[in-house]
XYZ file of C-alpha atoms in Angstrom:
721
model
C 81.219 -40.204 55.644
C 81.679 -41.764 52.147
C 81.723 -39.391 49.153
C 78.710 -39.279 46.790
C 78.564 -42.049 44.165
C 79.082 -39.554 41.335
C 82.380 -38.289 42.764
C 85.410 -40.348 41.734
C 89.107 -39.909 42.401
C 91.241 -40.004 39.281
C 94.986 -39.900 38.707
C 95.780 -37.328 36.005
C 99.177 -36.507 34.507
C 100.609 -33.580 32.593
C 104.027 -33.844 30.860
C 106.738 -32.265 32.986
C 104.584 -31.988 36.111
C 103.777 -34.197 39.073
C 100.616 -36.326 38.673
C 97.570 -35.247 40.630
C 94.836 -37.247 42.330
C 91.716 -35.204 41.654
C 88.072 -35.556 42.571
C 85.841 -35.540 39.497
C 82.086 -34.991 39.492
C 80.764 -37.273 36.756
C 77.512 -35.301 36.504
C 79.349 -32.273 35.141
C 79.838 -31.769 31.376
C 83.174 -32.993 30.049
C 84.191 -29.448 29.046
C 83.729 -28.264 32.661
C 85.838 -31.151 33.968
C 88.641 -30.324 31.511
C 88.505 -26.638 32.559
C 88.911 -27.611 36.244
C 91.865 -29.828 35.413
C 93.534 -27.107 33.323
C 92.973 -24.517 36.070
C 94.781 -26.840 38.485
C 97.937 -26.478 36.376
C 97.246 -22.872 35.321
C 96.863 -23.875 31.683
C 95.123 -21.373 29.415
C 92.869 -22.157 26.460
C 91.177 -25.143 28.090
C 89.094 -25.679 24.934
C 92.256 -26.920 23.200
C 92.728 -29.770 25.691
C 91.188 -33.232 26.023
C 91.420 -36.209 28.339
C 93.116 -39.314 26.986
C 93.300 -42.900 28.243
C 96.619 -43.824 29.841
C 96.437 -47.428 28.636
C 97.796 -48.759 25.357
C 94.734 -47.628 23.406
C 95.481 -43.871 23.829
C 91.817 -43.183 23.008
C 90.407 -39.751 23.784
C 87.565 -39.307 26.246
C 84.326 -38.026 24.726
C 80.964 -37.194 26.303
C 79.777 -40.717 25.434
C 82.493 -42.391 27.501
C 83.267 -39.640 30.008
C 82.601 -41.984 32.913
C 86.009 -43.643 32.226
C 88.767 -41.741 33.997
C 91.941 -43.831 34.061
C 93.428 -41.136 31.870
C 96.203 -38.660 31.333
C 95.748 -35.091 30.219
C 96.457 -34.707 26.525
C 96.889 -31.490 24.609
C 94.034 -31.622 22.114
C 96.052 -29.450 19.823
C 98.233 -32.558 19.287
C 96.277 -33.073 16.092
C 97.620 -29.809 14.736
C 101.088 -30.569 16.073
C 101.182 -33.996 14.436
C 99.952 -32.484 11.205
C 102.979 -30.183 11.293
C 105.464 -32.765 12.599
C 104.838 -35.299 9.835
C 105.886 -32.600 7.353
C 109.166 -31.950 9.186
C 112.413 -31.940 7.209
C 114.088 -33.929 9.985
C 113.899 -37.642 9.266
C 113.990 -38.557 12.964
C 111.233 -36.107 13.858
C 109.147 -37.214 10.903
C 109.564 -40.890 11.838
C 108.520 -40.260 15.446
C 105.509 -38.211 14.315
C 104.329 -40.931 11.920
C 104.709 -43.516 14.676
C 102.469 -41.412 16.953
C 99.996 -40.869 14.116
C 99.719 -44.614 13.470
C 98.951 -45.135 17.155
C 96.460 -42.269 17.619
C 94.570 -42.946 14.371
C 92.738 -45.881 15.909
C 90.773 -43.384 18.008
C 87.718 -42.130 16.095
C 87.806 -38.748 17.910
C 91.376 -38.107 16.830
C 90.702 -39.482 13.348
C 87.814 -37.077 12.790
C 89.921 -34.053 13.740
C 92.905 -35.186 11.675
C 90.724 -35.833 8.623
C 89.145 -32.392 9.078
C 92.655 -30.948 8.635
C 92.816 -32.762 5.268
C 95.167 -35.291 6.820
C 94.212 -38.096 4.413
C 95.280 -35.973 1.457
C 98.574 -35.248 3.174
C 99.271 -38.959 3.664
C 98.364 -39.840 0.078
C 100.641 -37.069 -1.225
C 103.456 -38.459 0.902
C 102.866 -41.899 -0.600
C 102.536 -40.611 -4.168
C 105.440 -38.201 -4.296
C 106.817 -37.351 -0.877
C 108.442 -40.735 -0.410
C 110.325 -40.426 -3.694
C 112.987 -38.146 -2.258
C 113.494 -40.529 0.631
C 113.982 -43.456 -1.694
C 117.211 -41.804 -2.842
C 118.433 -42.219 0.716
C 117.098 -45.748 0.983
C 120.507 -47.399 0.506
C 122.069 -45.594 3.420
C 119.061 -45.547 5.719
C 116.867 -48.434 4.572
C 115.478 -49.363 8.049
C 114.379 -45.769 8.653
C 112.669 -45.546 5.279
C 110.893 -48.883 5.799
C 109.611 -47.863 9.223
C 108.487 -44.488 7.919
C 106.511 -46.011 5.060
C 105.075 -48.684 7.368
C 103.785 -46.104 9.868
C 102.369 -43.972 7.035
C 100.410 -46.888 5.577
C 99.292 -48.047 9.041
C 97.921 -44.596 9.838
C 96.167 -44.490 6.458
C 94.536 -47.888 7.007
C 93.359 -46.976 10.515
C 91.954 -43.613 9.427
C 90.101 -45.093 6.451
C 88.713 -47.893 8.587
C 86.515 -45.421 10.475
C 84.432 -44.951 7.308
C 84.638 -41.157 7.398
C 86.224 -40.703 3.950
C 85.016 -42.291 0.704
C 87.398 -44.627 -1.114
C 86.424 -43.087 -4.462
C 88.587 -40.024 -3.827
C 92.000 -41.584 -4.536
C 94.085 -41.043 -7.644
C 95.579 -43.532 -10.075
C 99.060 -42.444 -8.936
C 98.255 -43.502 -5.381
C 96.895 -46.872 -6.539
C 99.990 -47.472 -8.688
C 102.244 -46.673 -5.749
C 100.419 -49.067 -3.386
C 100.405 -51.798 -6.041
C 104.142 -51.321 -6.579
C 104.792 -51.918 -2.874
C 103.372 -55.437 -3.238
C 106.368 -56.256 -5.422
C 109.080 -53.939 -4.057
C 108.662 -54.743 -0.379
C 108.032 -58.471 -0.411
C 110.583 -58.873 2.385
C 109.094 -56.107 4.546
C 106.133 -57.839 6.214
C 104.629 -54.674 7.672
C 104.580 -52.670 4.406
C 103.394 -55.653 2.389
C 100.582 -56.383 4.838
C 99.278 -52.789 4.823
C 99.546 -52.545 1.041
C 97.522 -55.726 0.555
C 94.926 -54.513 3.070
C 94.557 -51.195 1.204
C 94.184 -52.949 -2.156
C 91.495 -55.243 -0.744
C 89.545 -52.303 0.682
C 89.789 -50.383 -2.603
C 88.409 -53.312 -4.582
C 85.561 -54.028 -2.151
C 84.426 -50.424 -1.755
C 84.599 -48.901 -5.211
C 83.792 -50.242 -8.666
C 86.047 -47.648 -10.295
C 88.934 -48.544 -8.000
C 88.357 -52.242 -8.707
C 88.998 -51.619 -12.393
C 92.129 -49.588 -11.655
C 93.514 -52.102 -9.155
C 92.792 -54.978 -11.549
C 94.916 -53.196 -14.155
C 97.811 -52.637 -11.743
C 98.012 -55.961 -9.901
C 98.093 -59.421 -11.462
C 97.576 -62.876 -10.018
C 101.156 -63.657 -10.993
C 102.385 -60.857 -8.701
C 100.336 -62.202 -5.779
C 101.192 -65.909 -6.093
C 104.764 -65.629 -4.646
C 103.356 -64.225 -1.400
C 101.379 -67.457 -0.929
C 104.560 -69.497 -1.191
C 106.096 -67.843 1.869
C 105.793 -68.936 5.477
C 103.995 -65.936 7.009
C 100.340 -66.937 7.412
C 99.188 -63.346 7.888
C 100.645 -62.313 4.520
C 99.099 -65.403 2.939
C 95.743 -64.441 4.466
C 95.873 -60.883 3.098
C 96.952 -62.205 -0.304
C 94.020 -64.602 -0.556
C 91.760 -61.770 0.660
C 92.889 -59.599 -2.284
C 92.317 -62.477 -4.718
C 88.859 -63.043 -3.238
C 88.029 -59.347 -3.517
C 89.061 -59.256 -7.203
C 87.078 -62.455 -7.785
C 83.980 -61.156 -5.975
C 83.871 -57.776 -7.727
C 84.735 -59.025 -11.216
C 81.913 -58.651 -13.769
C 80.095 -61.889 -14.619
C 81.778 -62.154 -18.015
C 85.245 -61.760 -16.432
C 84.860 -64.216 -13.549
C 85.351 -67.385 -15.584
C 88.314 -65.776 -17.317
C 89.844 -65.008 -13.918
C 89.164 -68.585 -12.778
C 91.059 -69.856 -15.824
C 94.018 -67.616 -14.923
C 93.963 -68.950 -11.357
C 93.999 -72.488 -12.742
C 96.917 -71.683 -15.056
C 98.878 -70.228 -12.148
C 98.112 -73.403 -10.129
C 96.615 -71.368 -7.289
C 94.775 -74.381 -5.890
C 97.847 -76.588 -5.591
C 99.912 -73.715 -4.142
C 97.281 -73.084 -1.456
C 97.062 -76.813 -0.755
C 100.824 -77.166 -0.374
C 101.802 -73.920 1.351
C 98.671 -73.156 3.391
C 96.391 -76.119 4.056
C 99.117 -78.758 4.400
C 101.704 -76.488 5.973
C 103.005 -77.615 9.349
C 100.971 -75.114 11.364
C 97.404 -74.556 12.498
C 95.095 -72.497 10.283
C 93.782 -69.462 12.169
C 90.185 -68.249 11.937
C 90.873 -65.457 9.445
C 92.686 -67.771 7.066
C 89.880 -70.324 7.430
C 87.387 -67.594 6.522
C 89.326 -66.532 3.420
C 89.637 -70.168 2.278
C 85.890 -70.560 2.804
C 85.231 -67.425 0.718
C 87.477 -68.722 -2.087
C 85.683 -72.080 -1.948
C 82.261 -70.396 -2.219
C 83.330 -68.090 -5.059
C 84.810 -71.042 -6.957
C 81.635 -73.100 -6.654
C 79.540 -70.057 -7.613
C 81.082 -70.305 -11.088
C 78.718 -73.258 -11.532
C 75.666 -71.046 -11.058
C 75.418 -70.122 -14.727
C 75.194 -73.776 -15.838
C 72.963 -74.591 -12.862
C 70.429 -71.968 -13.980
C 70.665 -72.726 -17.721
C 67.837 -74.786 -19.175
C 68.588 -77.253 -21.917
C 67.371 -76.275 -25.359
C 65.811 -79.422 -26.872
C 66.507 -78.000 -30.345
C 70.225 -77.415 -29.704
C 72.082 -80.183 -31.530
C 75.325 -79.695 -29.550
C 73.456 -80.234 -26.294
C 71.580 -83.229 -27.705
C 74.918 -84.728 -28.769
C 75.900 -84.931 -25.077
C 72.940 -87.225 -24.436
C 73.891 -89.281 -27.506
C 77.409 -89.565 -26.092
C 76.064 -90.827 -22.762
C 74.128 -93.511 -24.623
C 77.115 -94.425 -26.809
C 79.496 -94.862 -23.880
C 76.979 -96.952 -21.942
C 75.865 -99.297 -24.708
C 78.695 -98.927 -27.257
C 76.547 -99.571 -30.331
C 78.730 -101.345 -32.885
C 76.617 -100.495 -35.831
C 73.953 -97.996 -36.615
C 71.046 -98.658 -38.952
C 71.233 -96.910 -42.289
C 69.013 -93.977 -43.047
C 66.226 -95.838 -44.817
C 62.700 -94.966 -43.833
C 62.225 -98.302 -42.063
C 65.492 -98.066 -40.109
C 64.597 -94.578 -38.767
C 61.703 -96.074 -36.843
C 63.939 -98.852 -35.558
C 66.514 -96.299 -34.472
C 63.908 -94.235 -32.611
C 62.648 -97.356 -30.892
C 66.182 -98.382 -29.938
C 66.994 -94.896 -28.605
C 63.796 -94.833 -26.538
C 64.652 -98.228 -25.039
C 68.208 -97.129 -24.225
C 67.085 -93.834 -22.711
C 64.769 -95.771 -20.436
C 67.715 -97.943 -19.367
C 69.714 -94.769 -18.683
C 67.032 -93.772 -16.199
C 65.598 -90.685 -17.869
C 62.034 -89.687 -17.008
C 61.228 -88.687 -20.592
C 62.247 -91.734 -22.660
C 61.304 -90.189 -25.994
C 63.038 -86.833 -25.547
C 65.379 -86.918 -22.502
C 66.396 -83.309 -23.203
C 63.171 -82.319 -21.455
C 64.563 -83.715 -18.176
C 67.104 -80.877 -18.093
C 64.693 -77.972 -18.486
C 64.200 -77.589 -14.740
C 66.482 -75.132 -12.917
C 68.243 -75.803 -10.713
C 70.149 -77.981 -11.652
C 69.698 -77.311 -15.379
C 72.646 -78.148 -17.627
C 74.950 -78.684 -14.653
C 73.434 -82.125 -14.118
C 74.159 -83.109 -17.718
C 77.739 -81.795 -17.377
C 78.232 -83.983 -14.297
C 76.828 -87.054 -16.041
C 79.150 -86.595 -19.021
C 82.163 -86.057 -16.720
C 81.336 -89.258 -14.844
C 80.884 -91.194 -18.087
C 84.219 -90.027 -19.518
C 86.473 -89.939 -16.452
C 85.018 -92.881 -14.514
C 83.865 -94.913 -17.476
C 84.008 -98.349 -15.863
C 81.916 -97.239 -12.882
C 79.457 -95.474 -15.200
C 78.970 -98.501 -17.441
C 78.659 -100.821 -14.445
C 75.936 -98.681 -12.826
C 73.938 -98.281 -16.033
C 74.137 -101.933 -17.153
C 73.594 -103.246 -13.624
C 70.326 -101.366 -13.294
C 69.156 -101.748 -16.881
C 69.322 -105.564 -16.598
C 67.062 -105.775 -13.555
C 63.519 -106.995 -13.937
C 62.413 -106.752 -10.303
C 61.499 -103.046 -10.217
C 64.518 -102.347 -8.002
C 66.545 -100.588 -10.694
C 68.114 -97.267 -9.731
C 67.330 -94.671 -12.459
C 70.739 -93.155 -13.282
C 69.397 -90.117 -15.162
C 66.803 -89.077 -12.599
C 69.221 -89.799 -9.730
C 71.964 -87.663 -11.305
C 69.636 -84.709 -11.770
C 68.302 -84.820 -8.198
C 71.760 -85.483 -6.747
C 73.245 -82.468 -8.565
C 70.458 -80.302 -7.184
C 71.114 -81.653 -3.679
C 74.877 -81.033 -3.880
C 74.248 -77.448 -5.005
C 72.022 -76.955 -1.956
C 74.619 -78.469 0.400
C 77.410 -76.275 -0.987
C 75.081 -73.256 -1.357
C 75.996 -72.657 -4.973
C 74.902 -69.179 -6.037
C 74.832 -67.677 -2.525
C 77.185 -64.910 -1.419
C 79.807 -65.942 1.161
C 78.973 -65.232 4.791
C 80.949 -62.581 6.696
C 81.337 -64.893 9.693
C 81.656 -68.436 8.337
C 84.963 -70.372 8.484
C 83.579 -73.633 7.096
C 85.989 -74.574 4.316
C 86.630 -78.180 3.241
C 90.276 -79.118 2.517
C 89.240 -81.889 0.120
C 87.866 -79.367 -2.381
C 91.376 -77.943 -2.784
C 92.843 -81.308 -3.793
C 91.416 -81.464 -7.343
C 90.911 -78.983 -10.188
C 87.458 -80.466 -10.886
C 86.466 -80.985 -7.263
C 82.706 -80.525 -7.737
C 82.584 -83.068 -10.549
C 84.657 -85.543 -8.527
C 82.391 -84.900 -5.552
C 79.425 -85.806 -7.761
C 81.133 -88.973 -9.044
C 81.695 -90.243 -5.506
C 78.152 -89.384 -4.436
C 76.402 -90.959 -7.447
C 78.165 -94.235 -6.682
C 77.109 -93.865 -3.050
C 73.509 -93.315 -4.168
C 73.550 -96.485 -6.256
C 75.048 -98.454 -3.333
C 72.495 -97.110 -0.854
C 69.662 -97.850 -3.292
C 70.686 -101.510 -3.378
C 71.111 -101.691 0.405
C 67.594 -100.297 0.881
C 66.184 -102.579 -1.853
C 64.381 -99.481 -3.032
C 61.853 -99.107 -5.825
C 60.844 -95.970 -7.704
C 58.304 -95.206 -4.951
C 61.180 -94.998 -2.446
C 63.156 -92.453 -4.469
C 62.719 -89.548 -2.022
C 63.540 -91.765 0.967
C 66.786 -92.851 -0.685
C 67.724 -89.231 -1.407
C 67.134 -88.311 2.247
C 69.413 -91.121 3.417
C 72.102 -90.160 0.880
C 71.967 -86.540 2.013
C 72.411 -87.635 5.629
C 75.372 -89.812 4.634
C 77.023 -86.936 2.767
C 76.411 -84.398 5.544
C 77.765 -86.714 8.242
C 80.883 -87.417 6.170
C 81.458 -83.694 5.487
C 81.286 -82.809 9.188
C 84.462 -84.848 9.744
C 86.331 -82.455 7.380
C 88.123 -85.140 5.313
C 91.467 -83.944 3.988
C 91.055 -85.550 0.555
C 88.385 -86.924 -1.751
C 89.679 -90.444 -1.127
C 89.254 -89.935 2.612
C 85.727 -88.631 1.988
C 84.985 -91.760 -0.029
C 86.331 -93.904 2.796
C 84.106 -92.100 5.314
C 81.079 -92.838 3.140
C 82.001 -96.518 2.969
C 81.633 -96.660 6.756
C 78.247 -94.910 6.606
C 76.185 -97.684 5.047
C 72.408 -97.683 5.231
C 72.604 -100.152 8.128
C 74.952 -97.826 9.998
C 72.635 -94.858 9.380
C 69.751 -96.855 10.857
C 71.858 -97.638 13.939
C 72.788 -93.980 14.349
C 69.161 -92.899 14.003
C 68.026 -95.485 16.522
C 70.706 -94.445 18.981
C 69.746 -90.777 18.613
C 66.078 -91.596 19.106
C 66.924 -93.490 22.277
C 69.040 -90.629 23.585
C 66.267 -88.158 22.843
C 63.485 -90.424 24.003
C 60.553 -88.399 25.147
C 58.700 -90.157 27.935
C 55.019 -89.356 27.534
C 53.499 -91.158 30.512
C 51.719 -89.014 33.048
C 54.164 -89.697 35.954
C 57.163 -88.755 33.798
C 55.488 -85.565 32.579
C 54.711 -84.601 36.158
C 58.303 -85.312 37.165
C 59.545 -83.172 34.261
C 57.297 -80.318 35.314
C 58.603 -80.563 38.869
C 62.331 -80.524 38.056
C 62.218 -78.151 35.053
C 62.546 -74.922 37.133
C 65.773 -76.091 38.785
C 67.172 -77.164 35.383
C 66.333 -73.734 33.925
C 68.042 -72.082 36.916
C 71.118 -74.213 36.247
C 71.130 -73.131 32.577
C 70.675 -69.501 33.632
C 73.689 -69.661 35.956
C 75.785 -71.233 33.200
C 74.839 -68.435 30.790
C 75.665 -65.721 33.328
C 78.974 -67.396 34.147
C 79.839 -67.353 30.450
C 79.010 -63.640 30.276
C 81.301 -63.057 33.271
C 84.095 -64.838 31.387
C 83.399 -62.596 28.379
C 83.718 -63.002 24.625
C 85.896 -61.466 21.945
C 83.759 -60.075 19.118
C 84.963 -59.150 15.666
C 84.224 -55.722 14.247
C 82.591 -56.295 10.875
C 82.244 -53.694 8.175
C 82.123 -53.484 4.418
C 85.748 -52.403 4.193
C 87.979 -54.898 5.980
C 87.477 -57.905 8.159
C 90.946 -58.314 9.660
C 92.445 -57.201 12.947
C 89.457 -55.434 14.488
C 88.335 -56.891 17.790
C 86.440 -55.803 20.868
C 85.727 -57.597 24.104
C 82.692 -57.576 26.359
C 82.173 -59.226 29.747
C 79.809 -59.018 32.697
C 81.066 -57.998 36.123
C 81.093 -60.761 38.784
C 78.222 -59.043 40.642
C 76.140 -59.058 37.414
C 75.573 -55.283 37.583
C 77.853 -53.844 34.874
C 78.917 -54.772 31.319
C 82.557 -53.894 30.663
C 83.664 -53.547 27.037
C 86.422 -52.066 24.916
C 88.514 -52.362 21.749
C 91.478 -54.729 21.480
C 94.535 -54.586 19.251
C 94.461 -58.355 18.644
C 92.450 -61.423 19.473
C 93.148 -62.227 23.150
C 94.479 -65.484 24.513
C 92.140 -66.129 27.432
C 90.075 -63.683 29.466
C 90.579 -59.913 29.351
C 90.649 -58.210 32.800
C 87.857 -55.774 33.633
C 90.232 -52.903 34.305
C 91.700 -53.089 30.784
C 88.280 -52.497 29.176
C 87.696 -48.767 28.751
C 83.890 -48.590 28.690
C 81.076 -49.825 30.889
C 77.293 -50.060 30.762
C 75.205 -50.579 33.925
C 72.758 -53.465 33.534
C 70.099 -51.272 35.153
C 70.314 -48.911 32.142
C 69.505 -51.653 29.600
C 66.041 -51.110 28.106
C 65.846 -54.017 25.663
C 67.742 -56.642 23.693
C 66.856 -56.906 19.989
C 68.036 -59.444 17.431
C 68.372 -59.956 13.666
C 66.832 -57.391 11.343
C 65.596 -55.307 14.296
C 69.195 -54.447 15.223
C 70.100 -50.813 14.440
C 73.431 -51.773 12.816
C 71.638 -54.211 10.509
C 69.380 -51.427 9.303
C 72.348 -49.136 8.695
C 74.527 -51.570 6.740
C 72.730 -52.723 3.639
C 75.482 -55.135 2.635
C 75.230 -56.963 5.945
C 71.463 -56.870 5.957
C 71.382 -58.966 2.807
C 73.517 -61.664 4.408
C 71.229 -64.157 6.116
C 73.953 -65.744 8.232
C 75.103 -62.387 9.607
C 71.506 -61.468 10.437
C 71.189 -64.690 12.434
C 74.222 -63.720 14.559
C 73.355 -60.047 15.161
C 71.928 -58.619 18.385
C 71.918 -55.210 20.063
C 71.542 -53.796 23.558
C 69.384 -50.657 23.673
C 69.886 -48.252 26.560
C 68.929 -44.674 27.439
C 66.963 -42.828 24.784
C 69.143 -43.640 21.761
C 72.167 -45.529 23.070
C 72.982 -48.899 21.550
C 75.686 -51.534 21.837
C 75.848 -53.694 18.710
C 77.111 -57.258 18.517
C 77.746 -59.823 15.810
C 78.489 -63.120 17.527
C 81.405 -65.260 16.294
C 79.087 -68.269 15.951
C 75.574 -69.493 16.709
C 76.567 -70.931 20.079
C 77.933 -67.598 21.359
C 74.861 -65.827 19.960
C 72.566 -68.096 21.996
C 74.718 -67.774 25.141
C 74.704 -63.967 25.016
C 71.045 -63.454 24.108
C 70.033 -65.949 26.806
C 72.299 -64.331 29.386
C 71.120 -60.798 28.607
C 67.477 -61.862 28.735
C 68.143 -63.584 32.069
C 69.656 -60.342 33.407
C 66.488 -58.510 32.369
C 64.277 -61.141 34.005
C 62.976 -62.459 30.690
C 62.669 -66.019 29.396
C 65.619 -67.654 27.637
C 64.180 -68.632 24.243
C 67.188 -69.726 22.180
C 67.542 -73.058 20.404
C 70.530 -73.792 22.641
C 68.406 -73.407 25.777
C 65.760 -75.746 24.393
C 68.395 -78.343 23.511
C 70.147 -78.001 26.866
C 66.831 -78.256 28.692
C 65.833 -81.402 26.778
C 69.235 -82.999 27.340
C 69.485 -82.197 31.041
C 65.860 -83.173 31.697
C 66.367 -86.471 29.919
C 69.562 -87.191 31.836
C 68.028 -86.241 35.189
C 64.947 -88.380 34.594
C 67.012 -91.368 33.534
C 69.159 -91.008 36.660
C 66.088 -90.873 38.881
C 64.584 -93.905 37.179
C 67.662 -96.119 37.426
C 66.202 -98.039 40.362
C 63.039 -98.674 38.350
C 64.776 -100.380 35.447
C 62.573 -103.041 33.813
C 59.641 -101.964 35.974
C 56.585 -100.789 34.110
C 55.445 -97.381 35.360
C 51.635 -97.202 35.260
C 49.956 -94.273 33.566
C 47.714 -93.724 36.589
C 48.761 -93.723 40.238
C 47.853 -96.880 42.201
C 44.544 -96.664 44.132
C 44.703 -95.528 47.753
C 43.843 -98.511 49.976
C 40.877 -98.421 52.364
C 41.467 -97.275 55.895
C 42.229 -100.125 58.308
C 39.566 -101.150 60.791
C 41.849 -100.158 63.677
C 45.207 -98.541 64.262
C 46.473 -100.923 66.944
C 49.585 -101.542 64.863
C 50.761 -97.983 65.309
C 53.813 -97.766 67.558
C 54.176 -94.768 69.827
C 57.865 -93.916 70.207
C 57.131 -91.915 73.346
């Protein structure tokens, strides 16, 4: 007779004793199970023991995960033992203890107990002063000292990453010591990596610590780490720079940008990171994206600044635009008659420049966005691409057929469009990796981007033979051209320009026509009936694909307000579609993760609901994430039992749709994602076209043909019998 479902056999070990195969009743409280195990070995004080996973995670078993029993018995008092061992006078014992601490600290149960013993303070004291006496021995035992410091910092990072202790509690001495490691241990990858991670977390989580870190670490100290070959160190270095950039007060940000320019950060990143002979991993791509966003956000102030029509310095910019375009050789003198002539001449020239307000063009720049940024772009184009500027202005000002392209109005609207495309003024997303290499090839990349696009706009205007009434249509086409060129991720501005040359208005029309044909929606009654007939089997096909993807599983990144790196967890559905297996990972996996290596499981039958976006519990808890629109769009949660929840933030929109569809399918609900709608449309269209191949060039009537009258006799019927 088979044992009850709640009884499982588990292999349990105790140091110095033979392992035992014991029957465990999962309905019992965890404390009762531990007591039974301890009694089996005659161990007293069972309340000082805990069960611990035997796999590489070494996580402790708690009531929440007590259904997982591939464990060894661990002496719960190990927390107290480690606390004592890391203070040992023996270097070997201390090193081994710190190694164990670095490993165990990833477990939140252990971390809570260690922190309760004031373990964080002990580690910071060791960093501040305790390591000093070991530095005297560094020459004779350098490897030991390096390993000891590395394990200490690793344990600190892991403990702080649980969010139990506030970052505001650390002293200036500790910050100075961590900052000094960035310079002293440039050759020790492990120490350098942890030190950079700690500095980033300090800056992001505390305004006071930001100020202290900014005083201790300079861009000049960080730059050499970007010139190395270790991409992980480069990633952490850029992350620290981004953190300092992000948390800097508004009045300090431009100053910091100037320092970055002086230190040639852009060219160093271009040479040693983007154009290095190796692939850029996702974390590096994210940090480059963040740096790109923060750099472009420096334009927000000018974008939101209205022009003051009474400001002579600002008006002089408009005068300069006119002077460069028309190069007036002589100006009328200041007699009363010549003033009127000058006003008339200026009005005529401003009209040729394409301003809406010919009398006072300063009024064109009072709308925000793009505000003064548009005028800055126009002046840059006029000065740095003077021939192209003069050609565009004179070419359009000499037309008499109402097909002139208004340079001023076009520049203002184009600047606004480019700000929307690059999301100027928005905070960087926690999940986006969408950086563009071409923006790292020039110190004035936004202005050069504008110069290329304004010439494209003028070219497209001529190809469309547009008039002022077609202005919005032209802008829509230009936006499509720019977006299509950007999706190819050109490596330089010249390559971007070349891509645009191949995306003429004629080519855009061909692309649109091709897309319309591929997405053709047959509206005749027979086709609609055929769609209705085959749609259920297409939906079943999509459902099976989603469930198969859930069986394969996905690696999710653990996001928090402290650090983004090196925190992963994996979730996958069992092949019988009855259980979700999940667990933490030390690093991003290469391929699928086996079920038996995932510590936790959730029966599908226990799932009560799947919620998305702002309804997710973890979105309500984390205010910083809640404000990020892109993160909200990727968040979903599984609710189970009375208060249980499993929270996800998908790596991208595709995975979000796959998982929400798959989970809804498991619960017997409709799959409502955009991906399902697109897949359904595509597969329906393909299936219908395949079924209609034999009817090519045959007109399908809207109504079925009439049923003929019954024959007068059935003598033609042949009886096979």
